[in-house]
Structure formats: structure tokens, C-alpha cells
Amino acid sequence: MKTVRTPILEIAYLEFGPADGPPVILLHGWPSDVHDYDGVAPPLADAGFRMLVPWLRGFGPTRFLDAATPRSGQQAALGADLRGFMDALSIPSAILAGYDWGGRAACVVAALWPERVTGLVAITGYGIQDIAAASRPAAAEQEFRYWYQWYFHTERGRAGLAANRRDIARLLWKLWSPNWDSGDATFAATAPSFDNPDFVDVTVQSYRHRYGNAPGDPAHDALEASLAGQPAIVVPTIILHGADDGVGAPANSIPRDRLFTRLIERKLIPRAGHFLSRENPADVVDAVMRLATAQG
């Protein structure tokens, strides 16, 4: 494990492969951590890529530098963190791959700073939230899938997450990837990342902000305004989506594929769920390799 400082965070990360290799940044989801890419980073490092796998804000050893910084989990903050991480490591551009919170960060950077992204693996598709439209009700089945988000809107939910973070995460793993038997050891390797002192605050703010029920960090107001228009992503992109994703059905993400102006492929992965990089790491490896070849 290494660390690097941005103006806001001390970001902990794993690094694999040659220091002069083409950089690839792999971004984990919620509730998970860098172990999402245990099956992805090593083979790509062996192929000559410089692999960087950071813990997001609120996870694992990553820490805020200032106690006064709002513990925001909003999309603009995640994107700004990723850009800051690249700046701190003097990485002018990289291939980005991510899902869930990490996929959102990758999509934000690809949309707002496309010169920093040579290729994007967007697991589950366009990750930028349409906050203005968030008050519109979804189909009953989708609302049911989001039960945990409504729970975190309550103070009972905040207290529940603080007291039962491992149990909640373990349950969501089962619900979101129903065909994947993760095993106790796999979960135990990731669970300590939820003990970060800011995990609860960052989580709760994230889910409340995306529905317009919590203020954002004023430092990110300009970025949020840029994201409100659902900007197009103009970098070469491959979408991967698990056919049995328990958070969002693949059909739900298809309408926003139009926002990728250089979409190479949308690939549906049979039987895979939300934790696709753990369940089918070879598909993520292949997508990164294809994007790198397209550049060459």
C-alpha cells in the first residue's frame, strides 16, 4: 500500500506493474474496496500496465486532511478526488475502469476532463446522476431494489449503518450478485475498509444528496452545475453490465448509452451481478486491453 496527498485527502492505493507502463486506474464501488480488482490488476500488470487501485474517500486507509472538510460523498467530490489523485501522481491521462461509486468518479472525469482519459470501462454504463430528475418515482421493482437508499435517508438508517455496517454490506453483496458465492474469507478481506471513521457520514451524505435531500460541499457547486446537464462522454468506452445485477437491471441503463459518443461495445455478461470485476475479472481485463489496443 502507498499513499499520496491531494489538497483534500491522503489517498491510499495499491500499485502493480512497471512504473513506466501505460497507466490504468481501477475504481471500486460501495460497499466494497480495492479487492474488487484482485483478479484484474495482476494480469494487466503482467501485460506491462501500471495499475493503480485507490481506496475512495470514506473507505479503508484513505483520510481527510482537515477535520473541517465536509464529509461529502456527492458525485462531484468523487470525480474531483480522482482528478486530484492523477494530479498528485503526475499522470496526464489514463484508462479508467469502475462501477458504482468508482464508475461514477470515472464517468465524471471522462465527461468534464476528457483529455485526462484515454479509455473508459464503464461497468453498468453512464454513472453521472440526474439529480434534477431524482424525485420522479421509478417502477415498483426498482424502488424495492433501492431500499437501502431510503433507509439511509432516516436517522434510524444512519444509526443502523453505524452499528451494522458489516451485516448490511454482506446482505447487499448477496442481493446484488445472487449467483456469486463470495465466501467468508473474501468478505473478511474487504470488511475492514468500512471501519474508516468517515464511512458512515460519507455514505449517508451521498445517498441523501443524490435525491436533493442534503446539501453538497460548496467547494463542488461549480462541478455539480456542470454535471446537471448530463454531459456527453467523448472518450472511447466499453460498457460491461452483469445480466443479474441486483441494483439495476441492464435494460435500465441502455437509454443513456446515447451519452457515450464513442461507444465501442456494450457487453452483457451472463449470470454476473453487481460485483462484476470480482465475478468475471477476465471481462474487465479484456476491455482494458481492447481500449489500449485501440489507442495504439
Tab-separated table of N, CA and C in Angstrom, residues 22-113:
chain	number	residue	atom	x	y	z
A	22	PRO	N	1.771	2.053	-19.372
A	22	PRO	CA	0.562	2.857	-19.566
A	22	PRO	C	-0.322	2.779	-18.322
A	23	PRO	N	-0.720	3.913	-17.762
A	23	PRO	CA	-1.464	3.869	-16.502
A	23	PRO	C	-2.926	3.465	-16.689
A	24	VAL	N	-3.385	2.638	-15.758
A	24	VAL	CA	-4.785	2.219	-15.682
A	24	VAL	C	-5.218	2.382	-14.231
A	25	ILE	N	-6.322	3.069	-14.013
A	25	ILE	CA	-6.837	3.289	-12.660
A	25	ILE	C	-8.146	2.528	-12.514
A	26	LEU	N	-8.206	1.679	-11.478
A	26	LEU	CA	-9.363	0.835	-11.211
A	26	LEU	C	-10.071	1.362	-9.969
A	27	LEU	N	-11.381	1.563	-10.062
A	27	LEU	CA	-12.121	2.286	-9.026
A	27	LEU	C	-13.260	1.429	-8.473
A	28	HIS	N	-13.205	1.220	-7.167
A	28	HIS	CA	-14.150	0.298	-6.525
A	28	HIS	C	-15.507	0.934	-6.256
A	29	GLY	N	-16.444	0.098	-5.834
A	29	GLY	CA	-17.792	0.551	-5.555
A	29	GLY	C	-18.110	0.564	-4.070
A	30	TRP	N	-19.388	0.820	-3.789
A	30	TRP	CA	-19.921	0.819	-2.423
A	30	TRP	C	-20.897	-0.341	-2.304
A	31	PRO	N	-20.834	-1.124	-1.239
A	31	PRO	CA	-19.845	-1.146	-0.168
A	31	PRO	C	-18.776	-2.191	-0.475
A	32	SER	N	-17.629	-1.739	-0.906
A	32	SER	CA	-16.550	-2.644	-1.271
A	32	SER	C	-15.228	-1.901	-1.140
A	33	ASP	N	-14.191	-2.407	-1.789
A	33	ASP	CA	-12.890	-1.728	-1.704
A	33	ASP	C	-11.967	-2.223	-2.806
A	34	VAL	N	-10.678	-2.007	-2.643
A	34	VAL	CA	-9.713	-2.309	-3.689
A	34	VAL	C	-9.660	-3.789	-4.065
A	35	HIS	N	-10.159	-4.659	-3.187
A	35	HIS	CA	-10.162	-6.087	-3.515
A	35	HIS	C	-11.112	-6.409	-4.666
A	36	ASP	N	-11.923	-5.435	-5.079
A	36	ASP	CA	-12.741	-5.634	-6.282
A	36	ASP	C	-11.895	-6.039	-7.481
A	37	TYR	N	-10.615	-5.689	-7.452
A	37	TYR	CA	-9.767	-5.874	-8.636
A	37	TYR	C	-8.621	-6.850	-8.405
A	38	ASP	N	-8.791	-7.737	-7.425
A	38	ASP	CA	-7.754	-8.739	-7.163
A	38	ASP	C	-7.499	-9.630	-8.375
A	39	GLY	N	-8.533	-9.847	-9.178
A	39	GLY	CA	-8.373	-10.683	-10.364
A	39	GLY	C	-8.115	-9.901	-11.636
A	40	VAL	N	-8.070	-8.577	-11.529
A	40	VAL	CA	-7.912	-7.716	-12.698
A	40	VAL	C	-6.519	-7.094	-12.757
A	41	ALA	N	-6.082	-6.497	-11.645
A	41	ALA	CA	-4.819	-5.758	-11.653
A	41	ALA	C	-3.599	-6.634	-11.960
A	42	PRO	N	-3.438	-7.814	-11.342
A	42	PRO	CA	-2.218	-8.597	-11.603
A	42	PRO	C	-2.011	-8.993	-13.061
A	43	PRO	N	-3.019	-9.522	-13.775
A	43	PRO	CA	-2.756	-9.873	-15.176
A	43	PRO	C	-2.462	-8.667	-16.051
A	44	LEU	N	-3.071	-7.527	-15.765
A	44	LEU	CA	-2.765	-6.334	-16.543
A	44	LEU	C	-1.371	-5.816	-16.217
A	45	ALA	N	-0.972	-5.927	-14.953
A	45	ALA	CA	0.402	-5.551	-14.593
A	45	ALA	C	1.398	-6.453	-15.314
A	46	ASP	N	1.083	-7.737	-15.378
A	46	ASP	CA	1.959	-8.667	-16.089
A	46	ASP	C	2.051	-8.332	-17.576
A	47	ALA	N	0.997	-7.709	-18.103
A	47	ALA	CA	0.984	-7.314	-19.518
A	47	ALA	C	1.691	-5.983	-19.759
A	48	GLY	N	2.206	-5.366	-18.683
A	48	GLY	CA	3.001	-4.154	-18.844
A	48	GLY	C	2.333	-2.859	-18.455
A	49	PHE	N	1.100	-2.930	-17.903
A	49	PHE	CA	0.404	-1.721	-17.492
A	49	PHE	C	0.798	-1.319	-16.069
A	50	ARG	N	0.778	-0.025	-15.826
A	50	ARG	CA	0.932	0.491	-14.464
A	50	ARG	C	-0.463	0.552	-13.852
A	51	MET	N	-0.722	-0.317	-12.889
A	51	MET	CA	-2.051	-0.448	-12.313
A	51	MET	C	-2.131	0.307	-10.990
A	52	LEU	N	-3.136	1.158	-10.849
A	52	LEU	CA	-3.343	1.958	-9.650
A	52	LEU	C	-4.767	1.711	-9.158
A	53	VAL	N	-4.876	1.336	-7.877
A	53	VAL	CA	-6.175	0.969	-7.316
A	53	VAL	C	-6.356	1.716	-5.993
A	54	PRO	N	-7.013	2.876	-5.999
A	54	PRO	CA	-7.167	3.660	-4.768
A	54	PRO	C	-8.407	3.278	-3.961
A	55	TRP	N	-8.315	3.499	-2.649
A	55	TRP	CA	-9.494	3.482	-1.791
A	55	TRP	C	-10.181	4.848	-1.929
A	56	LEU	N	-11.485	4.854	-2.164
A	56	LEU	CA	-12.230	6.103	-2.271
A	56	LEU	C	-12.344	6.789	-0.912
A	57	ARG	N	-12.757	8.053	-0.924
A	57	ARG	CA	-12.992	8.768	0.331
A	57	ARG	C	-14.011	7.998	1.174
A	58	GLY	N	-13.717	7.907	2.463
A	58	GLY	CA	-14.598	7.184	3.369
A	58	GLY	C	-14.331	5.700	3.463
A	59	PHE	N	-13.316	5.210	2.783
A	59	PHE	CA	-13.025	3.775	2.773
A	59	PHE	C	-11.581	3.518	3.183
A	60	GLY	N	-11.373	2.420	3.875
A	60	GLY	CA	-10.036	1.917	4.165
A	60	GLY	C	-9.129	2.962	4.776
A	61	PRO	N	-7.867	3.007	4.349
A	61	PRO	CA	-6.895	3.926	4.940
A	61	PRO	C	-6.933	5.347	4.386
A	62	THR	N	-7.782	5.630	3.384
A	62	THR	CA	-7.876	6.991	2.855
A	62	THR	C	-8.455	7.914	3.926
A	63	ARG	N	-7.851	9.107	4.083
A	63	ARG	CA	-8.255	10.018	5.152
A	63	ARG	C	-8.379	11.450	4.652
A	64	PHE	N	-9.305	12.196	5.248
A	64	PHE	CA	-9.390	13.638	5.024
A	64	PHE	C	-8.245	14.313	5.774
A	65	LEU	N	-7.705	15.375	5.192
A	65	LEU	CA	-6.602	16.094	5.817
A	65	LEU	C	-7.087	17.097	6.857
A	66	ASP	N	-8.315	17.589	6.707
A	66	ASP	CA	-8.823	18.659	7.560
A	66	ASP	C	-10.152	18.222	8.169
A	67	ALA	N	-10.257	18.320	9.477
A	67	ALA	CA	-11.490	17.937	10.157
A	67	ALA	C	-12.675	18.789	9.721
A	68	ALA	N	-12.410	19.979	9.198
A	68	ALA	CA	-13.483	20.893	8.809
A	68	ALA	C	-14.042	20.600	7.419
A	69	THR	N	-13.388	19.768	6.618
A	69	THR	CA	-13.879	19.464	5.268
A	69	THR	C	-15.179	18.681	5.351
A	70	PRO	N	-16.235	19.117	4.658
A	70	PRO	CA	-17.485	18.360	4.679
A	70	PRO	C	-17.259	16.919	4.224
A	71	ARG	N	-17.861	15.997	4.930
A	71	ARG	CA	-17.729	14.569	4.578
A	71	ARG	C	-18.767	14.231	3.516
A	72	SER	N	-18.536	14.744	2.348
A	72	SER	CA	-19.468	14.584	1.237
A	72	SER	C	-19.131	13.350	0.415
A	73	GLY	N	-20.168	12.662	-0.036
A	73	GLY	CA	-19.987	11.558	-0.967
A	73	GLY	C	-20.609	11.857	-2.316
A	74	GLN	N	-20.873	13.134	-2.594
A	74	GLN	CA	-21.536	13.518	-3.832
A	74	GLN	C	-20.656	13.215	-5.035
A	75	GLN	N	-21.280	13.129	-6.203
A	75	GLN	CA	-20.566	12.703	-7.403
A	75	GLN	C	-19.448	13.664	-7.785
A	76	ALA	N	-19.645	14.957	-7.601
A	76	ALA	CA	-18.595	15.915	-7.954
A	76	ALA	C	-17.367	15.711	-7.084
A	77	ALA	N	-17.572	15.390	-5.815
A	77	ALA	CA	-16.440	15.148	-4.919
A	77	ALA	C	-15.661	13.919	-5.358
A	78	LEU	N	-16.360	12.861	-5.742
A	78	LEU	CA	-15.683	11.640	-6.181
A	78	LEU	C	-14.868	11.904	-7.446
A	79	GLY	N	-15.450	12.660	-8.372
A	79	GLY	CA	-14.717	12.987	-9.592
A	79	GLY	C	-13.519	13.872	-9.318
A	80	ALA	N	-13.689	14.873	-8.443
A	80	ALA	CA	-12.577	15.749	-8.103
A	80	ALA	C	-11.462	14.988	-7.397
A	81	ASP	N	-11.836	14.016	-6.567
A	81	ASP	CA	-10.827	13.193	-5.900
A	81	ASP	C	-9.986	12.426	-6.916
A	82	LEU	N	-10.652	11.874	-7.919
A	82	LEU	CA	-9.928	11.103	-8.932
A	82	LEU	C	-8.991	11.998	-9.724
A	83	ARG	N	-9.469	13.157	-10.125
A	83	ARG	CA	-8.585	14.085	-10.834
A	83	ARG	C	-7.420	14.498	-9.934
A	84	GLY	N	-7.687	14.755	-8.661
A	84	GLY	CA	-6.617	15.114	-7.733
A	84	GLY	C	-5.609	14.005	-7.550
A	85	PHE	N	-6.085	12.764	-7.537
A	85	PHE	CA	-5.201	11.600	-7.436
A	85	PHE	C	-4.266	11.545	-8.640
A	86	MET	N	-4.808	11.762	-9.832
A	86	MET	CA	-3.991	11.759	-11.042
A	86	MET	C	-2.983	12.901	-11.029
A	87	ASP	N	-3.419	14.065	-10.579
A	87	ASP	CA	-2.510	15.208	-10.499
A	87	ASP	C	-1.362	14.925	-9.533
A	88	ALA	N	-1.695	14.360	-8.378
A	88	ALA	CA	-0.680	14.122	-7.353
A	88	ALA	C	0.376	13.131	-7.818
A	89	LEU	N	-0.023	12.213	-8.692
A	89	LEU	CA	0.910	11.213	-9.211
A	89	LEU	C	1.473	11.607	-10.576
A	90	SER	N	1.176	12.838	-11.008
A	90	SER	CA	1.668	13.358	-12.301
A	90	SER	C	1.295	12.435	-13.458
A	91	ILE	N	0.037	12.000	-13.450
A	91	ILE	CA	-0.490	11.158	-14.523
A	91	ILE	C	-1.331	12.040	-15.441
A	92	PRO	N	-0.849	12.360	-16.629
A	92	PRO	CA	-1.606	13.266	-17.500
A	92	PRO	C	-2.892	12.650	-18.020
A	93	SER	N	-2.875	11.335	-18.278
A	93	SER	CA	-4.070	10.658	-18.771
A	93	SER	C	-3.936	9.170	-18.487
A	94	ALA	N	-5.079	8.491	-18.447
A	94	ALA	CA	-5.077	7.072	-18.099
A	94	ALA	C	-6.346	6.422	-18.628
A	95	ILE	N	-6.328	5.102	-18.721
A	95	ILE	CA	-7.541	4.320	-18.876
A	95	ILE	C	-8.184	4.210	-17.502
A	96	LEU	N	-9.489	4.458	-17.435
A	96	LEU	CA	-10.227	4.354	-16.191
A	96	LEU	C	-11.230	3.204	-16.285
A	97	ALA	N	-11.372	2.473	-15.189
A	97	ALA	CA	-12.380	1.411	-15.127
A	97	ALA	C	-13.016	1.450	-13.750
A	98	GLY	N	-14.349	1.379	-13.704
A	98	GLY	CA	-15.005	1.414	-12.408
A	98	GLY	C	-16.474	1.079	-12.510
A	99	TYR	N	-17.061	0.856	-11.356
A	99	TYR	CA	-18.500	0.604	-11.258
A	99	TYR	C	-19.012	1.290	-9.995
A	100	ASP	N	-20.324	1.486	-9.953
A	100	ASP	CA	-20.941	2.047	-8.759
A	100	ASP	C	-20.282	3.394	-8.429
A	101	TRP	N	-19.873	3.646	-7.195
A	101	TRP	CA	-19.247	4.927	-6.862
A	101	TRP	C	-17.996	5.155	-7.709
A	102	GLY	N	-17.206	4.117	-7.895
A	102	GLY	CA	-15.994	4.260	-8.693
A	102	GLY	C	-16.288	4.522	-10.155
A	103	GLY	N	-17.327	3.882	-10.671
A	103	GLY	CA	-17.730	4.149	-12.041
A	103	GLY	C	-18.231	5.567	-12.211
A	104	ARG	N	-18.888	6.070	-11.167
A	104	ARG	CA	-19.366	7.462	-11.214
A	104	ARG	C	-18.182	8.418	-11.280
A	105	ALA	N	-17.181	8.193	-10.430
A	105	ALA	CA	-15.984	9.042	-10.462
A	105	ALA	C	-15.333	9.017	-11.837
A	106	ALA	N	-15.227	7.832	-12.425
A	106	ALA	CA	-14.604	7.701	-13.745
A	106	ALA	C	-15.409	8.435	-14.808
A	107	CYS	N	-16.732	8.315	-14.753
A	107	CYS	CA	-17.571	8.999	-15.734
A	107	CYS	C	-17.487	10.514	-15.577
A	108	VAL	N	-17.413	10.994	-14.338
A	108	VAL	CA	-17.296	12.440	-14.116
A	108	VAL	C	-16.013	12.979	-14.748
A	109	VAL	N	-14.899	12.302	-14.502
A	109	VAL	CA	-13.628	12.760	-15.069
A	109	VAL	C	-13.663	12.667	-16.591
A	110	ALA	N	-14.205	11.570	-17.117
A	110	ALA	CA	-14.262	11.414	-18.572
A	110	ALA	C	-15.144	12.473	-19.217
A	111	ALA	N	-16.203	12.888	-18.522
A	111	ALA	CA	-17.112	13.885	-19.084
A	111	ALA	C	-16.551	15.299	-18.994
A	112	LEU	N	-15.970	15.638	-17.848
A	112	LEU	CA	-15.543	17.026	-17.620
A	112	LEU	C	-14.110	17.294	-18.059
A	113	TRP	N	-13.270	16.278	-18.027
A	113	TRP	CA	-11.862	16.440	-18.398
A	113	TRP	C	-11.445	15.306	-19.326
